[in-house]
Tab-separated table of N, CA, C and O in Angstrom:
chain	number	residue	atom	x	y	z
A	1	MET	N	84.558	154.686	67.716
A	1	MET	CA	84.023	153.355	67.910
A	1	MET	C	82.788	153.191	67.017
A	1	MET	O	81.817	153.924	67.143
A	2	ALA	N	82.823	152.293	66.111
A	2	ALA	CA	81.675	152.018	65.237
A	2	ALA	C	80.898	150.831	65.808
A	2	ALA	O	81.442	150.002	66.537
A	3	LEU	N	79.625	150.777	65.473
A	3	LEU	CA	78.823	149.635	65.897
A	3	LEU	C	79.357	148.373	65.224
A	3	LEU	O	79.780	148.402	64.071
A	4	THR	N	79.314	147.266	65.941
A	4	THR	CA	79.745	145.994	65.366
A	4	THR	C	78.702	145.522	64.359
A	4	THR	O	77.562	146.019	64.340
A	5	ALA	N	79.080	144.542	63.557
A	5	ALA	CA	78.135	143.968	62.593
A	5	ALA	C	76.931	143.378	63.323
A	5	ALA	O	75.790	143.493	62.860
A	6	GLU	N	77.156	142.764	64.474
A	6	GLU	CA	76.059	142.179	65.249
A	6	GLU	C	75.125	143.260	65.782
A	6	GLU	O	73.903	143.106	65.759
A	7	GLN	N	75.665	144.366	66.251
A	7	GLN	CA	74.833	145.466	66.729
A	7	GLN	C	74.023	146.066	65.583
A	7	GLN	O	72.840	146.381	65.748
A	8	GLN	N	74.626	146.194	64.421
A	8	GLN	CA	73.898	146.709	63.261
A	8	GLN	C	72.783	145.742	62.858
A	8	GLN	O	71.675	146.161	62.530
A	9	ARG	N	73.073	144.448	62.898
A	9	ARG	CA	72.058	143.438	62.564
A	9	ARG	C	70.854	143.575	63.493
A	9	ARG	O	69.699	143.528	63.061
A	10	LYS	N	71.121	143.775	64.774
A	10	LYS	CA	70.033	143.923	65.745
A	10	LYS	C	69.229	145.197	65.490
A	10	LYS	O	68.014	145.204	65.697
A	11	CYS	N	69.870	146.246	65.037
A	11	CYS	CA	69.138	147.475	64.702
A	11	CYS	C	68.140	147.202	63.582
A	11	CYS	O	66.993	147.662	63.636
A	12	PHE	N	68.559	146.445	62.580
A	12	PHE	CA	67.648	146.078	61.489
A	12	PHE	C	66.506	145.212	62.026
A	12	PHE	O	65.338	145.452	61.732
A	13	LEU	N	66.850	144.206	62.830
A	13	LEU	CA	65.859	143.280	63.364
A	13	LEU	C	64.863	143.991	64.272
A	13	LEU	O	63.647	143.853	64.108
A	14	TYR	N	65.350	144.761	65.211
A	14	TYR	CA	64.482	145.386	66.206
A	14	TYR	C	63.637	146.533	65.650
A	14	TYR	O	62.590	146.839	66.200
A	15	THR	N	64.082	147.174	64.575
A	15	THR	CA	63.254	148.232	63.977
A	15	THR	C	62.361	147.696	62.866
A	15	THR	O	61.576	148.442	62.284
A	16	GLY	N	62.458	146.407	62.566
A	16	GLY	CA	61.587	145.784	61.578
A	16	GLY	C	61.957	146.097	60.143
A	16	GLY	O	61.094	146.102	59.270
A	17	HIS	N	63.248	146.359	59.883
A	17	HIS	CA	63.699	146.665	58.522
A	17	HIS	C	64.180	145.406	57.815
A	17	HIS	O	64.716	144.494	58.434
A	18	LEU	N	63.979	145.402	56.510
A	18	LEU	CA	64.459	144.297	55.687
A	18	LEU	C	65.968	144.143	55.840
A	18	LEU	O	66.677	145.124	56.036
A	19	GLN	N	66.422	142.924	55.694
A	19	GLN	CA	67.854	142.680	55.716
A	19	GLN	C	68.297	142.154	54.347
A	19	GLN	O	69.167	141.304	54.242
A	20	VAL	N	67.647	142.700	53.328
A	20	VAL	CA	67.985	142.390	51.940
A	20	VAL	C	68.148	143.703	51.186
A	20	VAL	O	67.589	144.719	51.565
A	21	ASN	N	68.907	143.672	50.125
A	21	ASN	CA	69.161	144.867	49.324
A	21	ASN	C	68.493	144.682	47.971
A	21	ASN	O	68.886	143.831	47.196
A	22	ARG	N	67.488	145.494	47.683
A	22	ARG	CA	66.758	145.368	46.421
A	22	ARG	C	66.977	146.554	45.490
A	22	ARG	O	66.398	146.598	44.433
A	23	THR	N	67.750	147.536	45.909
A	23	THR	CA	67.921	148.725	45.092
A	23	THR	C	68.890	148.456	43.951
A	23	THR	O	69.977	147.966	44.167
A	24	GLY	N	68.487	148.805	42.758
A	24	GLY	CA	69.365	148.669	41.610
A	24	GLY	C	69.738	150.017	41.025
A	24	GLY	O	70.389	150.094	40.003
A	25	VAL	N	69.322	151.091	41.686
A	25	VAL	CA	69.569	152.441	41.182
A	25	VAL	C	70.714	153.066	41.963
A	25	VAL	O	70.732	153.042	43.186
A	26	PHE	N	71.682	153.599	41.226
A	26	PHE	CA	72.808	154.274	41.864
A	26	PHE	C	72.849	155.715	41.373
A	26	PHE	O	72.609	156.004	40.208
A	27	VAL	N	73.139	156.634	42.275
A	27	VAL	CA	73.279	158.043	41.944
A	27	VAL	C	74.679	158.448	42.365
A	27	VAL	O	75.025	158.366	43.537
A	28	GLY	N	75.500	158.849	41.403
A	28	GLY	CA	76.873	159.218	41.724
A	28	GLY	C	77.671	158.075	42.302
A	28	GLY	O	78.539	158.281	43.139
A	29	GLY	N	77.360	156.845	41.893
A	29	GLY	CA	78.093	155.678	42.379
A	29	GLY	C	77.618	155.160	43.724
A	29	GLY	O	78.146	154.201	44.248
A	30	GLN	N	76.604	155.806	44.310
A	30	GLN	CA	76.092	155.388	45.612
A	30	GLN	C	74.641	154.922	45.469
A	30	GLN	O	73.896	155.457	44.662
A	31	PRO	N	74.229	153.921	46.286
A	31	PRO	CA	72.826	153.512	46.209
A	31	PRO	C	71.913	154.659	46.623
A	31	PRO	O	72.231	155.423	47.523
A	32	GLU	N	70.816	154.797	45.926
A	32	GLU	CA	69.845	155.839	46.249
A	32	GLU	C	69.201	155.491	47.595
A	32	GLU	O	68.778	154.355	47.809
A	33	THR	N	69.126	156.457	48.490
A	33	THR	CA	68.647	156.173	49.840
A	33	THR	C	67.142	156.395	49.977
A	33	THR	O	66.680	157.034	50.902
A	34	THR	N	66.382	155.868	49.037
A	34	THR	CA	64.931	155.943	49.149
A	34	THR	C	64.381	154.656	49.733
A	34	THR	O	63.266	154.625	50.219
A	35	GLU	N	65.135	153.585	49.679
A	35	GLU	CA	64.693	152.322	50.254
A	35	GLU	C	64.995	152.336	51.749
A	35	GLU	O	66.061	152.778	52.175
A	36	ALA	N	64.062	151.854	52.560
A	36	ALA	CA	64.211	151.880	54.016
A	36	ALA	C	65.507	151.211	54.467
A	36	ALA	O	66.156	151.675	55.403
A	37	THR	N	65.918	150.132	53.795
A	37	THR	CA	67.154	149.443	54.154
A	37	THR	C	68.346	150.383	54.058
A	37	THR	O	69.188	150.431	54.943
A	38	HIS	N	68.406	151.152	52.984
A	38	HIS	CA	69.529	152.072	52.799
A	38	HIS	C	69.450	153.266	53.744
A	38	HIS	O	70.469	153.776	54.193
A	39	ILE	N	68.238	153.697	54.044
A	39	ILE	CA	68.088	154.806	54.977
A	39	ILE	C	68.622	154.402	56.344
A	39	ILE	O	69.374	155.148	56.977
A	40	LEU	N	68.269	153.206	56.816
A	40	LEU	CA	68.774	152.734	58.102
A	40	LEU	C	70.286	152.555	58.058
A	40	LEU	O	70.998	152.980	58.972
A	41	GLN	N	70.813	151.956	56.992
A	41	GLN	CA	72.266	151.749	56.911
A	41	GLN	C	73.005	153.082	56.890
A	41	GLN	O	74.057	153.227	57.520
A	42	THR	N	72.457	154.074	56.207
A	42	THR	CA	73.065	155.399	56.189
A	42	THR	C	73.083	155.997	57.594
A	42	THR	O	74.075	156.581	58.018
A	43	SER	N	71.996	155.831	58.325
A	43	SER	CA	71.956	156.311	59.704
A	43	SER	C	73.016	155.619	60.551
A	43	SER	O	73.722	156.259	61.331
A	44	LEU	N	73.138	154.307	60.399
A	44	LEU	CA	74.132	153.560	61.175
A	44	LEU	C	75.552	153.993	60.819
A	44	LEU	O	76.420	154.079	61.697
A	45	ASP	N	75.780	154.261	59.542
A	45	ASP	CA	77.118	154.663	59.087
A	45	ASP	C	77.489	156.074	59.532
A	45	ASP	O	78.663	156.431	59.531
A	46	ASN	N	76.494	156.879	59.891
A	46	ASN	CA	76.749	158.281	60.216
A	46	ASN	C	76.364	158.665	61.646
A	46	ASN	O	76.114	159.833	61.927
A	47	LEU	N	76.333	157.690	62.536
A	47	LEU	CA	76.025	157.979	63.932
A	47	LEU	C	77.100	158.857	64.551
A	47	LEU	O	78.293	158.673	64.293
A	48	THR	N	76.684	159.784	65.377
A	48	THR	CA	77.639	160.570	66.155
A	48	THR	C	78.144	159.684	67.301
A	48	THR	O	77.532	158.656	67.613
A	49	PRO	N	79.245	160.062	67.949
A	49	PRO	CA	79.705	159.281	69.102
A	49	PRO	C	78.625	159.146	70.180
A	49	PRO	O	78.452	158.069	70.754
A	50	ASN	N	77.889	160.229	70.439
A	50	ASN	CA	76.787	160.149	71.412
A	50	ASN	C	75.705	159.201	70.922
A	50	ASN	O	75.104	158.469	71.710
A	51	GLY	N	75.413	159.245	69.635
A	51	GLY	CA	74.409	158.355	69.064
A	51	GLY	C	74.796	156.897	69.210
A	51	GLY	O	73.954	156.044	69.523
A	52	GLU	N	76.071	156.591	68.992
A	52	GLU	CA	76.539	155.208	69.146
A	52	GLU	C	76.338	154.732	70.570
A	52	GLU	O	75.866	153.620	70.808
A	53	THR	N	76.693	155.576	71.527
A	53	THR	CA	76.526	155.220	72.936
A	53	THR	C	75.059	154.979	73.258
A	53	THR	O	74.710	154.019	73.949
A	54	THR	N	74.190	155.834	72.742
A	54	THR	CA	72.751	155.694	72.977
A	54	THR	C	72.225	154.408	72.352
A	54	THR	O	71.477	153.660	72.991
A	55	VAL	N	72.616	154.120	71.119
A	55	VAL	CA	72.152	152.898	70.437
A	55	VAL	C	72.622	151.659	71.184
A	55	VAL	O	71.840	150.717	71.399
A	56	VAL	N	73.864	151.636	71.617
A	56	VAL	CA	74.389	150.475	72.350
A	56	VAL	C	73.574	150.264	73.632
A	56	VAL	O	73.188	149.134	73.956
A	57	ALA	N	73.277	151.338	74.352
A	57	ALA	CA	72.479	151.230	75.580
A	57	ALA	C	71.069	150.725	75.271
A	57	ALA	O	70.518	149.891	76.006
A	58	GLN	N	70.474	151.213	74.190
A	58	GLN	CA	69.126	150.777	73.807
A	58	GLN	C	69.124	149.303	73.407
A	58	GLN	O	68.178	148.576	73.706
A	59	LEU	N	70.174	148.859	72.734
A	59	LEU	CA	70.246	147.454	72.331
A	59	LEU	C	70.336	146.523	73.536
A	59	LEU	O	69.791	145.418	73.507
A	60	VAL	N	70.999	146.956	74.595
A	60	VAL	CA	71.068	146.145	75.819
A	60	VAL	C	69.662	145.928	76.371
A	60	VAL	O	69.288	144.809	76.731
A	61	ILE	N	68.876	146.999	76.426
A	61	ILE	CA	67.491	146.901	76.912
A	61	ILE	C	66.670	146.012	75.987
A	61	ILE	O	65.951	145.109	76.443
A	62	LEU	N	66.772	146.241	74.682
A	62	LEU	CA	65.988	145.462	73.722
A	62	LEU	C	66.387	143.989	73.719
A	62	LEU	O	65.522	143.117	73.564
A	63	ASP	N	67.667	143.698	73.904
A	63	ASP	CA	68.103	142.297	73.988
A	63	ASP	C	67.414	141.594	75.156
A	63	ASP	O	66.941	140.461	75.028
A	64	ALA	N	67.353	142.270	76.299
A	64	ALA	CA	66.718	141.686	77.482
A	64	ALA	C	65.219	141.490	77.254
A	64	ALA	O	64.660	140.442	77.601
A	65	LEU	N	64.567	142.485	76.660
A	65	LEU	CA	63.129	142.373	76.389
A	65	LEU	C	62.841	141.285	75.368
A	65	LEU	O	61.867	140.531	75.495
A	66	TYR	N	63.679	141.180	74.344
A	66	TYR	CA	63.497	140.162	73.310
A	66	TYR	C	63.611	138.768	73.926
A	66	TYR	O	62.807	137.878	73.620
A	67	ALA	N	64.601	138.597	74.803
A	67	ALA	CA	64.774	137.298	75.462
A	67	ALA	C	63.532	136.927	76.272
A	67	ALA	O	63.114	135.762	76.287
A	68	LYS	N	62.911	137.912	76.914
A	68	LYS	CA	61.697	137.640	77.684
A	68	LYS	C	60.528	137.305	76.766
A	68	LYS	O	59.686	136.472	77.109
A	69	LEU	N	60.468	137.946	75.603
A	69	LEU	CA	59.372	137.667	74.670
A	69	LEU	C	59.459	136.257	74.110
A	69	LEU	O	58.441	135.576	73.973
A	70	VAL	N	60.650	135.826	73.764
A	70	VAL	CA	60.770	134.510	73.129
A	70	VAL	C	60.664	133.375	74.135
A	70	VAL	O	60.497	132.228	73.743
A	71	THR	N	60.720	133.681	75.433
A	71	THR	CA	60.568	132.630	76.440
A	71	THR	C	59.224	132.705	77.158
A	71	THR	O	58.952	131.902	78.025
A	72	VAL	N	58.377	133.663	76.800
A	72	VAL	CA	57.101	133.844	77.479
A	72	VAL	C	56.118	132.718	77.170
A	72	VAL	O	55.106	132.574	77.844
A	73	ASP	N	56.404	131.882	76.191
A	73	ASP	CA	55.471	130.821	75.818
A	73	ASP	C	55.168	129.881	76.978
A	73	ASP	O	54.102	129.272	77.021
A	74	THR	N	56.064	129.755	77.950
A	74	THR	CA	55.784	128.889	79.093
A	74	THR	C	54.612	129.427	79.902
A	74	THR	O	53.926	128.673	80.570
A	75	ARG	N	54.364	130.738	79.833
A	75	ARG	CA	53.249	131.335	80.556
A	75	ARG	C	51.926	131.066	79.855
A	75	ARG	O	50.874	131.241	80.451
A	76	PHE	N	51.952	130.660	78.596
A	76	PHE	CA	50.720	130.418	77.856
A	76	PHE	C	50.104	129.055	78.179
A	76	PHE	O	49.030	128.737	77.714
A	77	GLN	N	50.793	128.272	78.953
A	77	GLN	CA	50.327	126.913	79.213
A	77	GLN	C	49.291	126.836	80.323
A	77	GLN	O	48.556	125.874	80.416
A	78	ALA	N	49.252	127.845	81.185
A	78	ALA	CA	48.289	127.830	82.288
A	78	ALA	C	47.996	129.256	82.712
A	78	ALA	O	48.820	130.153	82.545
A	79	SER	N	46.817	129.464	83.256
A	79	SER	CA	46.494	130.784	83.791
A	79	SER	C	46.539	130.775	85.310
A	79	SER	O	46.574	131.811	85.949
A	80	LYS	N	46.569	129.550	85.875
A	80	LYS	CA	46.626	129.439	87.322
A	80	LYS	C	47.415	128.187	87.676
A	80	LYS	O	47.213	127.126	87.110
A	81	VAL	N	48.326	128.345	88.634
A	81	VAL	CA	49.124	127.224	89.115
A	81	VAL	C	48.943	127.181	90.629
A	81	VAL	O	49.415	128.081	91.330
A	82	GLY	N	48.253	126.181	91.119
A	82	GLY	CA	47.961	126.120	92.554
A	82	GLY	C	47.148	127.340	92.952
A	82	GLY	O	46.095	127.611	92.394
A	83	THR	N	47.670	128.100	93.909
A	83	THR	CA	46.983	129.315	94.347
A	83	THR	C	47.519	130.559	93.647
A	83	THR	O	47.050	131.661	93.885
A	84	ILE	N	48.502	130.370	92.779
A	84	ILE	CA	49.101	131.508	92.069
A	84	ILE	C	48.383	131.706	90.745
A	84	ILE	O	48.282	130.788	89.931
A	85	GLU	N	47.872	132.908	90.538
A	85	GLU	CA	47.204	133.239	89.289
A	85	GLU	C	48.133	134.119	88.463
A	85	GLU	O	48.669	135.111	88.951
A	86	LEU	N	48.344	133.745	87.216
A	86	LEU	CA	49.250	134.474	86.338
A	86	LEU	C	48.541	135.680	85.716
A	86	LEU	O	47.322	135.684	85.554
A	87	ASN	N	49.325	136.692	85.356
A	87	ASN	CA	48.815	137.922	84.761
A	87	ASN	C	48.259	137.633	83.368
A	87	ASN	O	49.004	137.293	82.452
A	88	ALA	N	46.981	137.809	83.194
A	88	ALA	CA	46.345	137.533	81.903
A	88	ALA	C	46.778	138.529	80.830
A	88	ALA	O	46.708	138.239	79.643
A	89	LYS	N	47.239	139.716	81.244
A	89	LYS	CA	47.663	140.743	80.291
A	89	LYS	C	49.175	140.746	80.062
A	89	LYS	O	49.695	141.668	79.456
A	90	GLU	N	49.862	139.723	80.531
A	90	GLU	CA	51.323	139.740	80.455
A	90	GLU	C	51.833	139.925	79.020
A	90	GLU	O	52.724	140.736	78.776
A	91	TRP	N	51.280	139.194	78.081
A	91	TRP	CA	51.755	139.288	76.700
A	91	TRP	C	51.554	140.698	76.159
A	91	TRP	O	52.452	141.290	75.565
A	92	ALA	N	50.369	141.254	76.365
A	92	ALA	CA	50.078	142.609	75.891
A	92	ALA	C	50.983	143.630	76.582
A	92	ALA	O	51.481	144.561	75.943
A	93	ASP	N	51.209	143.460	77.872
A	93	ASP	CA	52.084	144.370	78.611
A	93	ASP	C	53.519	144.305	78.076
A	93	ASP	O	54.176	145.324	77.899
A	94	ARG	N	53.983	143.103	77.817
A	94	ARG	CA	55.347	142.949	77.281
A	94	ARG	C	55.452	143.546	75.874
A	94	ARG	O	56.448	144.152	75.520
A	95	GLN	N	54.415	143.367	75.062
A	95	GLN	CA	54.411	143.937	73.717
A	95	GLN	C	54.440	145.461	73.768
A	95	GLN	O	55.148	146.098	72.988
A	96	THR	N	53.693	146.038	74.686
A	96	THR	CA	53.684	147.491	74.845
A	96	THR	C	55.071	147.999	75.228
A	96	THR	O	55.572	148.972	74.649
A	97	GLN	N	55.687	147.332	76.185
A	97	GLN	CA	57.033	147.725	76.612
A	97	GLN	C	58.038	147.544	75.464
A	97	GLN	O	58.860	148.428	75.196
A	98	TRP	N	57.964	146.420	74.778
A	98	TRP	CA	58.846	146.123	73.651
A	98	TRP	C	58.724	147.195	72.571
A	98	TRP	O	59.715	147.733	72.084
A	99	ASN	N	57.489	147.530	72.213
A	99	ASN	CA	57.281	148.523	71.160
A	99	ASN	C	57.717	149.926	71.574
A	99	ASN	O	58.161	150.708	70.740
A	100	PHE	N	57.604	150.261	72.850
A	100	PHE	CA	58.082	151.552	73.333
A	100	PHE	C	59.595	151.677	73.091
A	100	PHE	O	60.068	152.677	72.539
A	101	PHE	N	60.351	150.664	73.479
A	101	PHE	CA	61.802	150.744	73.326
A	101	PHE	C	62.244	150.598	71.872
A	101	PHE	O	63.245	151.181	71.464
A	102	ARG	N	61.487	149.847	71.064
A	102	ARG	CA	61.777	149.787	69.635
A	102	ARG	C	61.603	151.171	69.013
A	102	ARG	O	62.399	151.597	68.188
A	103	ARG	N	60.545	151.858	69.419
A	103	ARG	CA	60.300	153.213	68.912
A	103	ARG	C	61.429	154.148	69.303
A	103	ARG	O	61.849	154.985	68.519
A	104	GLN	N	61.930	154.022	70.537
A	104	GLN	CA	63.042	154.857	70.979
A	104	GLN	C	64.267	154.638	70.091
A	104	GLN	O	64.959	155.584	69.719
A	105	LEU	N	64.540	153.380	69.730
A	105	LEU	CA	65.664	153.078	68.845
A	105	LEU	C	65.438	153.699	67.473
A	105	LEU	O	66.346	154.312	66.901
A	106	ALA	N	64.232	153.568	66.937
A	106	ALA	CA	63.924	154.137	65.622
A	106	ALA	C	64.084	155.654	65.633
A	106	ALA	O	64.617	156.232	64.684
A	107	VAL	N	63.662	156.299	66.712
A	107	VAL	CA	63.801	157.750	66.821
A	107	VAL	C	65.280	158.129	66.875
A	107	VAL	O	65.712	159.069	66.203
A	108	THR	N	66.065	157.404	67.649
A	108	THR	CA	67.506	157.678	67.740
A	108	THR	C	68.161	157.573	66.369
A	108	THR	O	69.023	158.376	66.022
A	109	LEU	N	67.738	156.578	65.583
A	109	LEU	CA	68.329	156.350	64.264
A	109	LEU	C	67.635	157.155	63.161
A	109	LEU	O	68.042	157.093	62.007
A	110	ASP	N	66.576	157.873	63.495
A	110	ASP	CA	65.817	158.678	62.543
A	110	ASP	C	65.325	157.837	61.368
A	110	ASP	O	65.486	158.178	60.203
A	111	VAL	N	64.706	156.706	61.708
A	111	VAL	CA	64.148	155.815	60.687
A	111	VAL	C	62.727	155.447	61.059
A	111	VAL	O	62.313	155.564	62.208
A	112	GLN	N	62.004	154.971	60.072
A	112	GLN	CA	60.638	154.512	60.273
A	112	GLN	C	60.671	153.166	60.988
A	112	GLN	O	61.514	152.313	60.698
A	113	LEU	N	59.759	152.962	61.914
A	113	LEU	CA	59.618	151.680	62.591
A	113	LEU	C	58.698	150.794	61.764
A	113	LEU	O	57.630	151.232	61.337
A	114	ASP	N	59.111	149.575	61.504
A	114	ASP	CA	58.326	148.605	60.736
A	114	ASP	C	57.839	149.141	59.388
A	114	ASP	O	56.633	149.222	59.139
A	115	PRO	N	58.757	149.531	58.504
A	115	PRO	CA	58.307	150.001	57.188
A	115	PRO	C	57.554	148.892	56.451
A	115	PRO	O	57.818	147.717	56.654
A	116	VAL	N	56.609	149.280	55.623
A	116	VAL	CA	55.810	148.309	54.877
A	116	VAL	C	56.711	147.562	53.897
A	116	VAL	O	57.523	148.159	53.199
A	117	THR	N	56.568	146.250	53.864
A	117	THR	CA	57.355	145.415	52.966
A	117	THR	C	56.429	144.583	52.093
A	117	THR	O	55.210	144.585	52.282
A	118	ALA	N	57.017	143.858	51.171
A	118	ALA	CA	56.224	142.986	50.308
A	118	ALA	C	55.465	141.950	51.134
A	118	ALA	O	54.366	141.554	50.772
A	119	ALA	N	56.039	141.528	52.271
A	119	ALA	CA	55.355	140.560	53.131
A	119	ALA	C	54.047	141.130	53.667
A	119	ALA	O	53.076	140.403	53.875
A	120	ASP	N	54.011	142.440	53.892
A	120	ASP	CA	52.795	143.089	54.392
A	120	ASP	C	51.729	143.236	53.320
A	120	ASP	O	50.547	143.355	53.621
A	121	THR	N	52.146	143.278	52.065
A	121	THR	CA	51.208	143.534	50.966
A	121	THR	C	50.897	142.284	50.162
A	121	THR	O	50.383	142.371	49.061
A	122	GLY	N	51.231	141.119	50.707
A	122	GLY	CA	50.912	139.875	50.013
A	122	GLY	C	51.924	139.517	48.949
A	122	GLY	O	51.623	138.788	48.029
A	123	GLY	N	53.143	140.033	49.049
A	123	GLY	CA	54.182	139.738	48.071
A	123	GLY	C	54.347	140.877	47.092
A	123	GLY	O	53.634	141.869	47.144
A	124	ALA	N	55.301	140.731	46.224
A	124	ALA	CA	55.570	141.773	45.224
A	124	ALA	C	54.312	142.022	44.413
A	124	ALA	O	53.697	141.104	43.889
A	125	GLY	N	53.903	143.269	44.364
A	125	GLY	CA	52.713	143.631	43.613
A	125	GLY	C	51.429	143.318	44.332
A	125	GLY	O	50.354	143.329	43.733
A	126	GLY	N	51.507	143.021	45.632
A	126	GLY	CA	50.309	142.714	46.403
A	126	GLY	C	49.381	143.908	46.496
A	126	GLY	O	49.749	145.032	46.212
A	127	SER	N	48.171	143.660	46.914
A	127	SER	CA	47.175	144.736	46.909
A	127	SER	C	46.801	145.223	48.294
A	127	SER	O	45.889	146.010	48.441
A	128	GLY	N	47.454	144.765	49.321
A	128	GLY	CA	47.113	145.228	50.665
A	128	GLY	C	47.693	144.297	51.702
A	128	GLY	O	48.358	143.335	51.370
A	129	PRO	N	47.432	144.595	52.978
A	129	PRO	CA	47.981	143.763	54.036
A	129	PRO	C	47.520	142.318	53.905
A	129	PRO	O	46.389	142.049	53.513
A	130	TRP	N	48.407	141.407	54.276
A	130	TRP	CA	48.080	139.981	54.232
A	130	TRP	C	47.050	139.679	55.299
A	130	TRP	O	47.083	140.222	56.391
A	131	ARG	N	46.106	138.828	54.951
A	131	ARG	CA	45.091	138.419	55.914
A	131	ARG	C	44.922	136.899	55.847
A	131	ARG	O	45.145	136.292	54.823
A	132	GLU	N	44.470	136.341	56.961
A	132	GLU	CA	44.140	134.915	56.988
A	132	GLU	C	43.058	134.638	55.956
A	132	GLU	O	42.133	135.436	55.818
A	133	PRO	N	43.146	133.534	55.218
A	133	PRO	CA	42.081	133.202	54.265
A	133	PRO	C	40.808	132.827	54.974
A	133	PRO	O	40.759	132.500	56.079
């Protein structure tokens, strides 16, 4: 059983890997696996049966956490509703949980979590992390 295209897409998304192919170097007819995108794809292509089962289980957890993250904006509208006070640390707590499970996926796939990209360095040839002007 191989991972579906959708499951592979989520692995790229949840581990913070590019979903573009920029490598123009081939060794023996195969793309050189020095680019993070190719390293992740190689891992996905060579998962053991146990690894596939583990990744599928991790994606179920990450899908649920992702859904909670993208809908948490309703909690940003108020800190107190009537006598109910909302958790001020909810966003940070959810981010901590999200990053823990993302790391577990990256470890299972033996890839770097959130590899540095051109977006982080201000574009191609950038000089460092992007910052607000």
